[in-house]
Coordinates of C-alpha atoms in Angstrom, one line a residue:
Chain A
M662 CA 94.3 -32.4 -197.5
R663 CA 97.2 -34.2 -195.9
S664 CA 99.7 -31.5 -196.1
G665 CA 100.6 -28.4 -194.1
N666 CA 99.7 -29.8 -190.7
S667 CA 101.5 -28.0 -187.9
L668 CA 100.1 -25.6 -185.4
P669 CA 102.6 -23.2 -183.8
R670 CA 104.2 -24.6 -180.7
S671 CA 103.1 -21.7 -178.5
L672 CA 99.5 -22.5 -179.3
L673 CA 100.0 -26.2 -178.6
I674 CA 101.5 -25.4 -175.2
A675 CA 98.7 -22.9 -174.4
L676 CA 96.1 -25.6 -175.2
L677 CA 97.9 -28.2 -173.1
V678 CA 98.1 -25.8 -170.1
L679 CA 94.4 -25.1 -170.6
A680 CA 93.6 -28.8 -170.7
A681 CA 95.7 -29.4 -167.5
L682 CA 93.8 -26.6 -165.7
L683 CA 90.3 -27.8 -166.8
P684 CA 89.8 -30.2 -163.8
L685 CA 90.3 -27.2 -161.4
V686 CA 87.2 -25.7 -162.9
A687 CA 85.3 -28.9 -162.3
R688 CA 86.7 -29.2 -158.8
S689 CA 84.8 -32.1 -157.1
N690 CA 82.1 -32.3 -159.8
Q691 CA 82.6 -35.9 -160.6
Y692 CA 80.2 -35.8 -163.6
A693 CA 82.2 -33.1 -165.3
L694 CA 85.4 -35.1 -164.6
V695 CA 84.0 -38.2 -166.1
L696 CA 82.8 -36.2 -169.1
F697 CA 86.2 -34.6 -169.7
T698 CA 88.0 -37.9 -169.3
T699 CA 85.6 -39.6 -171.7
V700 CA 86.3 -37.0 -174.3
L701 CA 90.0 -37.5 -173.8
L702 CA 89.6 -41.3 -174.1
Y703 CA 87.8 -40.9 -177.4
G704 CA 90.5 -38.5 -178.4
V705 CA 93.2 -41.1 -177.6
L706 CA 91.3 -43.8 -179.5
A707 CA 90.5 -41.7 -182.5
T708 CA 94.1 -40.3 -182.6
A709 CA 95.4 -43.9 -182.6
W710 CA 92.9 -44.8 -185.2
N711 CA 94.3 -42.0 -187.4
I712 CA 97.5 -44.0 -187.9
I713 CA 95.9 -47.0 -189.5
G714 CA 92.7 -45.3 -190.8
G715 CA 93.8 -41.8 -191.6
L716 CA 97.3 -42.3 -192.8
A717 CA 97.2 -45.9 -194.1
G718 CA 93.6 -45.5 -195.4
Q719 CA 92.5 -48.8 -193.9
L720 CA 89.0 -48.5 -192.5
D721 CA 89.6 -50.3 -189.2
L722 CA 86.5 -51.0 -187.1
A723 CA 88.1 -53.1 -184.4
A724 CA 89.0 -50.4 -181.8
G725 CA 86.6 -52.1 -179.3
A726 CA 88.6 -55.4 -179.7
Y727 CA 91.9 -53.9 -178.7
L728 CA 90.3 -51.8 -176.0
G729 CA 88.6 -54.9 -174.5
L730 CA 91.8 -56.9 -174.7
G731 CA 93.7 -54.2 -172.8
A732 CA 90.9 -53.9 -170.2
F733 CA 90.7 -57.6 -169.6
T734 CA 94.4 -58.0 -169.3
V735 CA 94.6 -55.3 -166.7
G736 CA 91.5 -56.4 -164.9
T737 CA 92.4 -60.1 -164.8
L738 CA 96.0 -59.5 -163.7
L739 CA 94.9 -57.2 -161.0
I740 CA 92.0 -59.3 -159.7
R741 CA 93.8 -62.7 -159.8
W742 CA 97.4 -61.9 -159.0
N743 CA 97.3 -58.4 -157.7
I744 CA 99.6 -57.2 -160.5
S745 CA 99.8 -53.4 -160.9
P746 CA 97.8 -52.0 -163.8
W747 CA 100.9 -50.0 -164.8
L748 CA 102.5 -53.3 -165.8
G749 CA 99.1 -54.6 -166.9
M750 CA 98.7 -51.7 -169.3
I751 CA 101.9 -52.4 -171.1
L752 CA 101.1 -56.1 -171.2
G753 CA 97.6 -55.4 -172.4
G754 CA 99.0 -53.2 -175.1
L755 CA 101.3 -56.0 -176.2
I756 CA 98.6 -58.6 -176.1
A757 CA 96.5 -56.3 -178.3
V758 CA 99.5 -55.9 -180.7
G759 CA 100.0 -59.7 -180.8
F760 CA 96.3 -60.2 -181.5
A761 CA 96.4 -57.5 -184.2
L762 CA 99.4 -59.1 -185.9
L763 CA 97.8 -62.5 -185.7
I764 CA 94.7 -61.2 -187.4
G765 CA 96.3 -58.6 -189.6
Y766 CA 98.9 -60.8 -191.2
P767 CA 96.5 -63.1 -193.0
L768 CA 94.2 -60.2 -193.8
F769 CA 96.9 -58.2 -195.5
R770 CA 98.6 -61.4 -196.9
F771 CA 95.4 -62.3 -198.7
G772 CA 94.9 -58.8 -199.9
I773 CA 91.8 -58.0 -198.1
R774 CA 91.0 -54.3 -198.6
E775 CA 88.5 -51.5 -198.3
V776 CA 85.0 -52.7 -197.3
W777 CA 86.1 -56.3 -196.7
Y778 CA 88.8 -55.2 -194.3
A779 CA 86.3 -52.9 -192.5
L780 CA 83.8 -55.7 -192.2
S781 CA 86.2 -58.4 -191.1
S782 CA 87.6 -56.1 -188.5
S783 CA 84.2 -55.3 -187.2
A784 CA 83.4 -59.0 -187.1
L785 CA 86.4 -59.4 -184.9
V786 CA 84.9 -57.2 -182.2
E787 CA 81.8 -59.3 -182.0
V788 CA 83.7 -62.6 -182.1
L789 CA 85.8 -61.5 -179.1
R790 CA 82.7 -60.2 -177.3
V791 CA 80.9 -63.6 -177.6
A792 CA 84.1 -65.5 -176.9
F793 CA 84.7 -63.7 -173.6
L794 CA 81.0 -64.1 -172.8
I795 CA 81.4 -67.8 -173.1
W796 CA 84.9 -68.0 -171.6
N797 CA 83.8 -68.2 -168.0
Q798 CA 87.3 -68.3 -166.4
V799 CA 88.1 -64.8 -167.5
G800 CA 84.9 -63.2 -168.8
G801 CA 81.4 -64.5 -168.4
P802 CA 78.1 -62.6 -168.3
M803 CA 78.8 -61.0 -164.9
E804 CA 80.8 -57.9 -164.3
R805 CA 84.1 -58.6 -162.6
Y806 CA 84.9 -55.8 -160.1
L807 CA 88.4 -54.5 -159.5
P808 CA 89.4 -54.2 -155.9
Y809 CA 88.4 -50.9 -154.3
H810 CA 90.9 -48.5 -153.0
E811 CA 90.4 -45.0 -151.8
W812 CA 93.7 -43.8 -153.3
S813 CA 96.3 -46.3 -154.5
L814 CA 98.7 -45.5 -157.2
Y815 CA 99.9 -49.1 -157.3
H816 CA 96.4 -50.4 -158.0
L817 CA 95.5 -47.4 -160.1
R818 CA 92.3 -47.1 -158.2
F819 CA 91.0 -43.7 -156.8
A820 CA 87.8 -42.5 -155.3
T821 CA 87.9 -39.5 -157.6
Y822 CA 88.1 -39.4 -161.4
M823 CA 90.7 -36.6 -161.2
P824 CA 93.8 -38.8 -161.6
F825 CA 92.3 -40.6 -164.5
Y826 CA 91.8 -37.3 -166.3
Y827 CA 95.6 -36.6 -166.1
I828 CA 96.5 -40.1 -167.0
M829 CA 94.3 -39.9 -170.1
L830 CA 95.7 -36.5 -170.9
G831 CA 99.1 -37.9 -170.8
M832 CA 98.1 -40.8 -173.1
L833 CA 96.5 -38.3 -175.5
V834 CA 99.8 -36.3 -175.6
L835 CA 101.6 -39.6 -176.2
A836 CA 99.2 -40.6 -179.0
L837 CA 99.5 -37.2 -180.6
V838 CA 103.3 -37.4 -180.5
V839 CA 103.4 -40.9 -181.9
N840 CA 101.0 -39.8 -184.6
H841 CA 103.1 -36.7 -185.4
R842 CA 106.4 -38.7 -185.5
V843 CA 104.9 -41.4 -187.7
R844 CA 103.5 -38.9 -190.0
H845 CA 106.8 -37.3 -190.6
S846 CA 108.8 -40.5 -190.9
R847 CA 109.6 -42.8 -193.8
L848 CA 106.8 -45.1 -192.6
G849 CA 104.4 -42.2 -192.6
Y850 CA 105.1 -41.3 -196.2
Y851 CA 104.8 -44.9 -197.2
L852 CA 101.5 -45.2 -195.4
M853 CA 100.1 -42.0 -197.0
A854 CA 101.2 -43.3 -200.4
L855 CA 99.5 -46.7 -199.9
G856 CA 96.5 -45.0 -198.4
E857 CA 96.1 -43.0 -201.6
N858 CA 96.8 -45.9 -204.0
E859 CA 97.9 -49.2 -202.8
D860 CA 98.8 -50.7 -206.1
A861 CA 100.8 -47.7 -207.2
A862 CA 102.7 -47.7 -203.9
E863 CA 103.6 -51.3 -204.2
V864 CA 104.8 -50.8 -207.8
L865 CA 107.1 -48.1 -206.4
G866 CA 108.7 -50.5 -204.1
V867 CA 106.8 -49.9 -200.8
N868 CA 106.3 -53.1 -198.8
T869 CA 102.7 -52.3 -198.2
Q870 CA 102.1 -55.4 -196.1
A871 CA 104.8 -54.7 -193.6
C872 CA 103.9 -51.0 -193.5
K873 CA 100.3 -51.8 -192.8
L874 CA 101.2 -54.2 -190.1
Q875 CA 103.4 -51.6 -188.4
A876 CA 100.6 -49.1 -188.4
L877 CA 98.2 -51.7 -187.1
A878 CA 100.6 -52.6 -184.3
L879 CA 101.1 -48.9 -183.2
Y880 CA 97.3 -48.4 -183.2
A881 CA 96.6 -51.6 -181.3
F882 CA 99.2 -50.8 -178.6
L883 CA 97.8 -47.3 -178.0
V884 CA 94.2 -48.6 -177.9
G885 CA 95.2 -51.5 -175.7
T886 CA 96.9 -49.4 -173.1
A887 CA 94.0 -47.0 -173.1
G888 CA 91.7 -50.0 -172.5
G889 CA 93.7 -50.7 -169.4
V890 CA 93.1 -47.2 -168.0
Y891 CA 89.4 -47.6 -169.0
A892 CA 89.0 -50.7 -166.9
C893 CA 90.6 -49.0 -163.8
M894 CA 88.5 -45.9 -164.3
Y895 CA 85.2 -47.8 -164.4
G896 CA 86.3 -50.3 -161.8
F897 CA 85.0 -53.4 -163.6
I898 CA 85.5 -55.5 -166.7
H899 CA 82.7 -57.0 -168.9
P900 CA 82.6 -58.6 -172.3
N901 CA 80.5 -55.6 -173.5
F902 CA 83.8 -53.6 -173.5
F903 CA 84.2 -55.3 -176.9
S904 CA 81.8 -52.8 -178.3
G905 CA 80.8 -52.5 -181.9
P906 CA 79.2 -49.1 -181.5
L907 CA 82.3 -47.8 -179.8
S908 CA 84.5 -49.1 -182.6
T909 CA 82.4 -47.5 -185.4
E910 CA 82.3 -44.3 -183.4
V911 CA 86.0 -44.1 -183.1
A912 CA 86.3 -44.6 -186.9
I913 CA 83.7 -41.9 -187.5
L914 CA 85.5 -39.5 -185.2
G915 CA 88.6 -40.1 -187.2
I916 CA 86.8 -39.6 -190.5
V917 CA 84.9 -36.5 -189.7
G918 CA 87.8 -35.0 -187.8
G919 CA 89.9 -35.2 -191.0
M920 CA 91.8 -38.3 -192.0
G921 CA 95.5 -38.0 -191.6
I922 CA 95.4 -34.6 -190.0
T923 CA 97.1 -35.1 -186.6
Y924 CA 94.9 -33.0 -184.5
G925 CA 91.7 -33.7 -186.5
P926 CA 90.4 -36.7 -184.5
V927 CA 91.0 -34.9 -181.1
M928 CA 89.0 -32.0 -182.4
A929 CA 86.2 -34.2 -183.5
A930 CA 86.2 -36.0 -180.2
I931 CA 86.0 -32.7 -178.3
L932 CA 83.2 -31.4 -180.4
L933 CA 81.2 -34.5 -181.0
V934 CA 81.6 -36.5 -177.9
S935 CA 80.8 -33.5 -175.7
T936 CA 77.8 -32.7 -178.0
R937 CA 76.6 -36.2 -177.6
E938 CA 77.0 -36.1 -173.8
F939 CA 75.3 -32.7 -173.6
L940 CA 72.4 -34.0 -175.7
R941 CA 72.2 -37.1 -173.5
A942 CA 72.2 -35.1 -170.3
N943 CA 69.6 -32.7 -171.6
L944 CA 67.3 -34.8 -173.7
G945 CA 67.9 -38.2 -172.3
G946 CA 65.6 -37.7 -169.3
Q947 CA 62.4 -37.2 -171.3
L948 CA 63.2 -39.0 -174.5
E949 CA 65.5 -42.0 -174.2
S950 CA 67.9 -42.3 -177.2
F951 CA 66.6 -39.0 -178.8
Y952 CA 70.1 -37.7 -178.4
L953 CA 71.4 -40.4 -180.7
V954 CA 68.9 -39.4 -183.3
V955 CA 70.1 -35.9 -183.3
Y956 CA 73.7 -37.0 -183.0
S957 CA 73.5 -39.3 -186.0
V958 CA 72.0 -36.5 -188.1
V959 CA 74.9 -34.2 -187.1
L960 CA 77.3 -37.0 -188.2
I961 CA 75.6 -37.5 -191.5
L962 CA 75.6 -33.8 -192.2
I963 CA 79.3 -33.3 -191.4
A964 CA 80.2 -36.3 -193.5
L965 CA 78.1 -35.0 -196.4
F966 CA 79.1 -31.4 -196.4
R967 CA 82.6 -31.5 -194.9
P968 CA 84.0 -34.8 -196.2
Q969 CA 87.6 -33.6 -195.7
G970 CA 86.9 -33.2 -192.0
I971 CA 86.1 -30.5 -189.5
A972 CA 89.8 -29.9 -188.9
T973 CA 89.9 -28.1 -192.3
F974 CA 87.3 -25.6 -191.0
V975 CA 89.6 -24.6 -188.3
R976 CA 92.7 -24.5 -190.5
G977 CA 90.7 -22.3 -193.0
A978 CA 89.8 -19.9 -190.2
Y979 CA 93.3 -20.0 -188.9
D980 CA 94.8 -19.2 -192.3
R981 CA 92.4 -16.4 -192.9
L982 CA 93.3 -14.9 -189.5
L983 CA 97.0 -15.2 -190.2
S984 CA 96.8 -13.6 -193.6
R985 CA 94.7 -10.8 -192.1
M986 CA 97.3 -10.2 -189.4
V987 CA 100.1 -10.3 -192.0
K988 CA 98.3 -7.6 -194.1
E989 CA 97.9 -5.3 -191.1
Chain B
M332 CA 71.4 -86.0 -180.5
T333 CA 71.5 -86.5 -184.3
D334 CA 67.8 -86.0 -184.4
T335 CA 67.9 -82.6 -182.8
L336 CA 70.9 -81.7 -184.9
I337 CA 69.1 -82.5 -188.1
Q338 CA 66.0 -80.7 -186.8
N339 CA 68.1 -77.6 -186.1
L340 CA 69.8 -77.8 -189.5
L341 CA 66.5 -78.0 -191.2
N342 CA 65.2 -74.9 -189.4
G343 CA 68.5 -73.1 -190.0
A344 CA 68.5 -73.9 -193.7
L345 CA 64.9 -72.6 -194.1
T346 CA 65.8 -69.4 -192.3
G347 CA 68.8 -69.2 -194.5
C348 CA 66.5 -68.7 -197.5
I349 CA 65.4 -65.4 -195.9
Y350 CA 69.0 -64.5 -195.3
A351 CA 69.6 -65.0 -199.0
L352 CA 66.7 -62.6 -199.8
I353 CA 68.2 -59.9 -197.5
A354 CA 71.6 -60.4 -199.1
L355 CA 70.1 -60.1 -202.5
G356 CA 69.0 -56.6 -201.7
L357 CA 72.5 -55.8 -200.4
S358 CA 74.0 -57.4 -203.5
L359 CA 71.9 -55.1 -205.8
I360 CA 73.2 -52.0 -203.9
F361 CA 76.8 -53.0 -203.6
G362 CA 77.1 -54.8 -206.9
V363 CA 75.6 -52.0 -209.0
M364 CA 76.8 -48.8 -207.4
N365 CA 79.7 -50.1 -205.3
V366 CA 78.2 -48.4 -202.3
V367 CA 78.9 -50.0 -199.0
N368 CA 75.6 -49.9 -197.1
F369 CA 76.1 -50.5 -193.4
A370 CA 72.5 -49.6 -192.8
H371 CA 71.0 -52.6 -194.7
G372 CA 70.5 -54.8 -191.7
D373 CA 68.8 -51.9 -189.9
L374 CA 66.3 -51.6 -192.8
V375 CA 65.4 -55.2 -192.1
M376 CA 64.9 -54.2 -188.5
V377 CA 62.7 -51.2 -189.5
S378 CA 60.7 -53.5 -191.8
M379 CA 60.0 -55.8 -189.0
Y380 CA 58.9 -53.0 -186.7
L381 CA 56.6 -51.6 -189.5
T382 CA 55.1 -55.1 -189.8
F383 CA 54.6 -55.2 -186.1
W384 CA 53.0 -51.8 -186.1
I385 CA 50.6 -52.6 -189.0
G386 CA 49.8 -56.0 -187.5
L387 CA 49.0 -54.4 -184.1
G388 CA 47.1 -51.5 -185.6
T389 CA 45.0 -53.1 -188.3
G390 CA 45.3 -56.8 -187.6
I391 CA 46.7 -57.5 -191.0
D392 CA 48.8 -60.7 -190.9
A393 CA 52.6 -60.5 -191.0
A394 CA 52.6 -62.7 -194.1
I395 CA 50.6 -60.1 -196.0
T396 CA 52.0 -56.9 -194.8
P397 CA 54.8 -56.9 -197.3
L398 CA 52.2 -55.8 -199.8
L399 CA 52.1 -52.5 -197.8
T400 CA 55.6 -52.3 -196.6
F401 CA 57.3 -53.2 -199.9
P402 CA 56.3 -49.9 -201.6
L403 CA 56.9 -48.0 -198.3
L404 CA 60.5 -49.4 -198.1
F405 CA 61.0 -48.7 -201.8
L406 CA 60.1 -45.1 -201.1
I407 CA 62.4 -45.0 -198.1
G408 CA 65.2 -46.4 -200.3
L409 CA 64.6 -43.7 -202.9
L410 CA 64.6 -41.0 -200.3
V411 CA 67.9 -42.3 -198.7
Y412 CA 69.4 -42.6 -202.2
Y413 CA 68.5 -39.0 -203.3
A414 CA 69.1 -37.4 -200.0
I415 CA 72.3 -39.1 -199.0
I416 CA 73.9 -41.7 -201.2
D417 CA 73.7 -39.7 -204.4
R418 CA 75.9 -37.0 -202.8
T419 CA 78.6 -39.4 -201.8
L420 CA 79.1 -41.3 -205.1
R421 CA 82.1 -39.2 -206.0
Q422 CA 83.6 -39.3 -202.5
R423 CA 86.0 -41.8 -201.1
Y424 CA 84.5 -45.0 -199.8
V425 CA 85.3 -44.0 -196.2
T426 CA 82.9 -41.1 -196.6
Q427 CA 80.2 -43.4 -197.9
I428 CA 80.8 -45.7 -194.9
A429 CA 80.7 -42.8 -192.5
V430 CA 77.3 -41.7 -194.0
T431 CA 75.8 -45.1 -193.9
V432 CA 77.0 -45.8 -190.4
G433 CA 75.4 -42.5 -189.4
L434 CA 72.2 -43.7 -191.1
M435 CA 72.5 -47.0 -189.2
T436 CA 72.8 -45.2 -185.8
F437 CA 69.9 -43.0 -186.8
L438 CA 67.6 -45.9 -187.7
R439 CA 68.5 -47.8 -184.5
A440 CA 68.0 -44.7 -182.3
L441 CA 64.7 -43.9 -184.0
A442 CA 63.5 -47.5 -183.4
Q443 CA 64.5 -47.3 -179.8
L444 CA 62.7 -43.9 -179.4
I445 CA 59.5 -45.1 -181.0
W446 CA 59.3 -48.7 -179.9
K447 CA 61.5 -48.8 -176.8
A448 CA 64.2 -51.3 -176.2
Q449 CA 62.2 -54.4 -175.3
P450 CA 61.6 -57.2 -177.9
R451 CA 58.3 -57.2 -179.7
A452 CA 56.5 -60.0 -181.4
L453 CA 53.1 -60.4 -183.0
P454 CA 50.7 -62.7 -181.2
Y455 CA 49.8 -65.0 -184.0
S456 CA 50.2 -65.6 -187.7
L457 CA 47.8 -66.7 -190.4
I458 CA 50.2 -69.5 -191.2
Q459 CA 49.6 -72.0 -188.4
G460 CA 50.7 -75.5 -187.6
S461 CA 53.5 -77.7 -188.6
I462 CA 54.4 -80.5 -190.8
Q463 CA 55.7 -83.9 -189.7
I464 CA 58.3 -85.6 -191.8
G465 CA 59.4 -88.8 -190.1
S466 CA 60.5 -87.7 -186.6
Y467 CA 61.2 -84.1 -187.7
T468 CA 58.8 -81.2 -187.2
I469 CA 58.8 -78.2 -189.5
L470 CA 56.9 -75.1 -188.6
A471 CA 54.6 -74.1 -191.4
S472 CA 55.6 -70.4 -191.1
R473 CA 59.2 -71.2 -191.6
L474 CA 58.5 -73.4 -194.6
V475 CA 56.2 -70.8 -196.2
S476 CA 58.7 -68.1 -195.5
A477 CA 61.5 -70.0 -197.2
A478 CA 59.3 -70.8 -200.2
V479 CA 58.2 -67.2 -200.5
S480 CA 61.9 -66.1 -200.3
V481 CA 62.9 -68.5 -203.0
L482 CA 60.1 -67.4 -205.2
V483 CA 60.9 -63.7 -204.7
I484 CA 64.6 -64.3 -205.4
F485 CA 63.6 -66.2 -208.6
G486 CA 61.2 -63.3 -209.5
I487 CA 64.0 -60.7 -209.1
S488 CA 66.3 -62.8 -211.2
L489 CA 63.7 -62.8 -213.9
F490 CA 63.2 -59.1 -213.5
L491 CA 67.0 -58.6 -213.9
S492 CA 67.2 -60.7 -217.0
R493 CA 63.9 -60.0 -218.8
T494 CA 63.0 -56.4 -218.3
W495 CA 64.7 -53.3 -219.7
A496 CA 65.1 -51.8 -216.2
G497 CA 66.5 -55.0 -214.9
R498 CA 69.0 -55.2 -217.7
A499 CA 69.9 -51.6 -217.2
I500 CA 70.8 -52.5 -213.6
R501 CA 73.0 -55.4 -214.7
A502 CA 74.6 -53.3 -217.4
A503 CA 75.4 -50.5 -215.0
S504 CA 76.9 -53.1 -212.7
D505 CA 79.1 -54.6 -215.4
D506 CA 80.3 -51.4 -217.1
L507 CA 78.8 -48.1 -216.3
D508 CA 80.4 -46.2 -219.2
A509 CA 79.2 -48.6 -221.8
A510 CA 75.8 -48.7 -220.2
S511 CA 75.6 -44.9 -220.3
L512 CA 76.5 -44.9 -224.0
H513 CA 73.5 -47.2 -224.6
G514 CA 71.1 -44.7 -223.0
V515 CA 71.1 -46.0 -219.4
D516 CA 70.5 -43.0 -217.0
F517 CA 72.8 -44.0 -214.2
R518 CA 71.2 -42.0 -211.5
Q519 CA 67.8 -43.5 -212.2
T520 CA 69.3 -46.9 -212.4
Y521 CA 71.1 -46.4 -209.1
A522 CA 67.9 -45.1 -207.5
L523 CA 66.0 -48.1 -208.8
A524 CA 68.6 -50.5 -207.5
F525 CA 68.7 -48.8 -204.1
G526 CA 65.0 -48.7 -203.8
L527 CA 64.5 -52.3 -204.9
G528 CA 67.4 -53.5 -202.6
S529 CA 65.7 -51.7 -199.6
A530 CA 62.2 -52.9 -200.6
L531 CA 63.4 -56.5 -200.5
T532 CA 64.1 -56.1 -196.8
A533 CA 60.3 -55.4 -196.4
I534 CA 59.5 -58.9 -197.6
A535 CA 62.2 -60.4 -195.4
G536 CA 61.0 -58.4 -192.5
G537 CA 57.4 -59.5 -192.9
L538 CA 58.4 -63.2 -193.2
L539 CA 60.7 -63.0 -190.2
M540 CA 57.9 -61.5 -188.1
T541 CA 55.8 -64.7 -188.7
F542 CA 58.0 -66.6 -186.3
Q543 CA 60.4 -64.2 -184.7
Q544 CA 60.5 -61.2 -182.4
V545 CA 62.2 -57.9 -183.1
D546 CA 64.4 -55.6 -181.0
P547 CA 66.2 -52.4 -182.0
T548 CA 69.7 -53.9 -181.9
M549 CA 69.1 -56.8 -184.2
G550 CA 70.1 -54.7 -187.3
V551 CA 73.8 -55.3 -186.7
R552 CA 73.3 -59.0 -186.8
F553 CA 71.3 -58.9 -190.1
G554 CA 73.8 -56.5 -191.5
L555 CA 76.9 -58.6 -190.9
L556 CA 75.0 -61.7 -191.7
S557 CA 74.0 -60.5 -195.1
W558 CA 77.6 -59.3 -195.8
C559 CA 78.7 -62.8 -194.8
V560 CA 76.2 -64.4 -197.3
L561 CA 77.3 -61.9 -200.0
A562 CA 81.0 -62.6 -199.3
M563 CA 80.4 -66.3 -199.6
A564 CA 78.3 -66.0 -202.8
G565 CA 80.5 -63.5 -204.5
L566 CA 78.9 -60.9 -206.8
G567 CA 76.6 -61.7 -209.7
S568 CA 75.4 -65.2 -208.9
I569 CA 71.8 -65.4 -207.7
P570 CA 71.8 -69.2 -207.2
G571 CA 75.1 -68.8 -205.3
L572 CA 73.3 -66.3 -202.9
L573 CA 70.6 -68.9 -202.2
I574 CA 73.1 -71.7 -201.5
S575 CA 75.3 -69.4 -199.3
G576 CA 72.2 -68.2 -197.4
V577 CA 71.3 -71.8 -196.7
I578 CA 74.9 -72.6 -195.6
V579 CA 75.0 -69.6 -193.3
G580 CA 71.6 -70.4 -191.8
A581 CA 72.6 -74.1 -191.3
A582 CA 76.0 -73.1 -189.8
E583 CA 74.3 -70.7 -187.4
A584 CA 71.8 -73.4 -186.3
M585 CA 74.6 -75.9 -185.9
G586 CA 76.7 -73.6 -183.7
M587 CA 73.7 -73.0 -181.5
S588 CA 72.9 -76.7 -181.0
L589 CA 76.4 -78.1 -180.8
W590 CA 78.2 -75.3 -179.0
D591 CA 76.4 -72.7 -177.1
P592 CA 73.2 -70.7 -177.9
R593 CA 75.1 -67.5 -177.5
A594 CA 77.6 -68.7 -180.1
R595 CA 75.3 -68.1 -183.1
S596 CA 76.9 -64.9 -184.1
L597 CA 80.3 -66.2 -183.4
V598 CA 79.9 -69.0 -185.9
I599 CA 78.7 -66.6 -188.6
Y600 CA 81.6 -64.2 -188.1
L601 CA 84.2 -66.9 -188.0
L602 CA 82.7 -68.3 -191.2
F603 CA 82.8 -64.8 -192.7
I604 CA 86.4 -64.2 -191.8
L605 CA 87.4 -67.7 -193.1
V606 CA 85.6 -67.1 -196.4
L607 CA 87.3 -63.7 -196.8
W608 CA 90.7 -65.2 -196.1
L609 CA 90.4 -68.3 -198.3
R610 CA 88.0 -67.3 -201.1
P611 CA 88.0 -63.5 -201.4
R612 CA 85.9 -63.7 -204.6
G613 CA 83.4 -65.9 -203.0
L614 CA 82.5 -69.5 -203.8
F615 CA 80.3 -68.6 -206.8
G616 CA 81.3 -65.1 -207.8
R617 CA 82.2 -64.0 -211.3
K618 CA 83.9 -60.7 -210.5

């Protein structure tokens, strides 16, 4: 399940070129651009999740917490002190890391695992949401709008979604590279070992606590920076960015994509998020939230009948194709 | 100031008895088959809507509808068990969570589809009036709800200790292999525990509807709330569940009156995280 995990380089480059050309198809169709960028955003989040969830086997449900922290850092710095989101993104990522370590240290120190880890991380999102709702100086119940600019690279504000697509694509590539590098490093092997069996890994001399904290920090940084871009793309910040449904959805994408498989979560994001948006666009008009009914049934079916993840489908097909080509 | 605080604490403690009832259902499911059910809170929400529907359609009072919804939720529980949960028993726990999170989304979206997003409440309840104790007022509906919850919890504890089926559930929870050797059919026992755990939300839903409104997103709150009660109580202690429920209810009320009405969930989650950090086995747990 977690082995043999490399697509040929030529295929990767072809996919990247295809992704880079995609906005040219959409041209000025802003809806399509938002859709593509959203898919990429979920791809980034789920790929980052794959480090803590897929490799280390910790079911983290706090993606919304780090996304919100990143978004609020970028938003607050830009609105109050006119500090560029480029710097804000890095700071937001670091704040997310700081927060993750602050929370992660006691969690791992007291040996909180499995379902209790999942639940306490999901509680965290709600705690932050309410805290920012009450904290009127930074959050509060009203949206805070980022300054409007027709085209400003310094403010990371554009009248079109096109630049955000490319920024998000860049972040996805970064997340995938980090994921790939971690997976084939000492840390990655430790993480996979403790993901399979934590006690056994510890007995073999893996410092599980430190490994998990490192994985958590990488994940929080990627999600935090993505949160910064998210804020600039939508042009406002609101405590609802600390979203429980988003957090669980990120984890679900990671799980149904194929835990620990580098490109699995991206594949799940492309397939499922676009399915969801397609359903929303086509069914949402007549029947509000009917798309979610269909979507959740699809999720349940995939989780039931393809528990190793949809990435294994593709690999199976790819292997068959390869062996057929070899035979001929 | 202290008067309102005590008043709120009383209300919170009474509501906490219902929380304990919800957590008892979760404890049956998690304790027996070790299945992490994220959809439990949403079953409470569905029960509340069913109560609302029956109340609106037939005029049957919310306090009595559990007689109808209890078997209905039991059947839903069985259906969920055989259609979904049973297939994931041999899977990793993340798959189970993915499936129950899917179920949670499904129930919420369905509720939104059928009943729309606005909150709904029943116009009146059979249980009217209030009781004065000194300067404090207690709504009769809250008092009756708490009393019924305690009675049901007591009844379930009798069922678990006195009947063969109940003992089978406890045996399966302690040691599945030993229980199987003594003729306990584990799938039937699991199905029974899941059905019963879900059916308990029907009673809680009916009781809550006597003094509360319902909206499609409230499942999350009940879900995490019942996990909080369960974490505090630990597994296997029914009196512990009741005490933890009351503590959680009182803490919630205190947060609302002393801090900020929006802080109610904040208090619960902070409590939950603290309990997990300091007492991972719960205050009363035995395993």
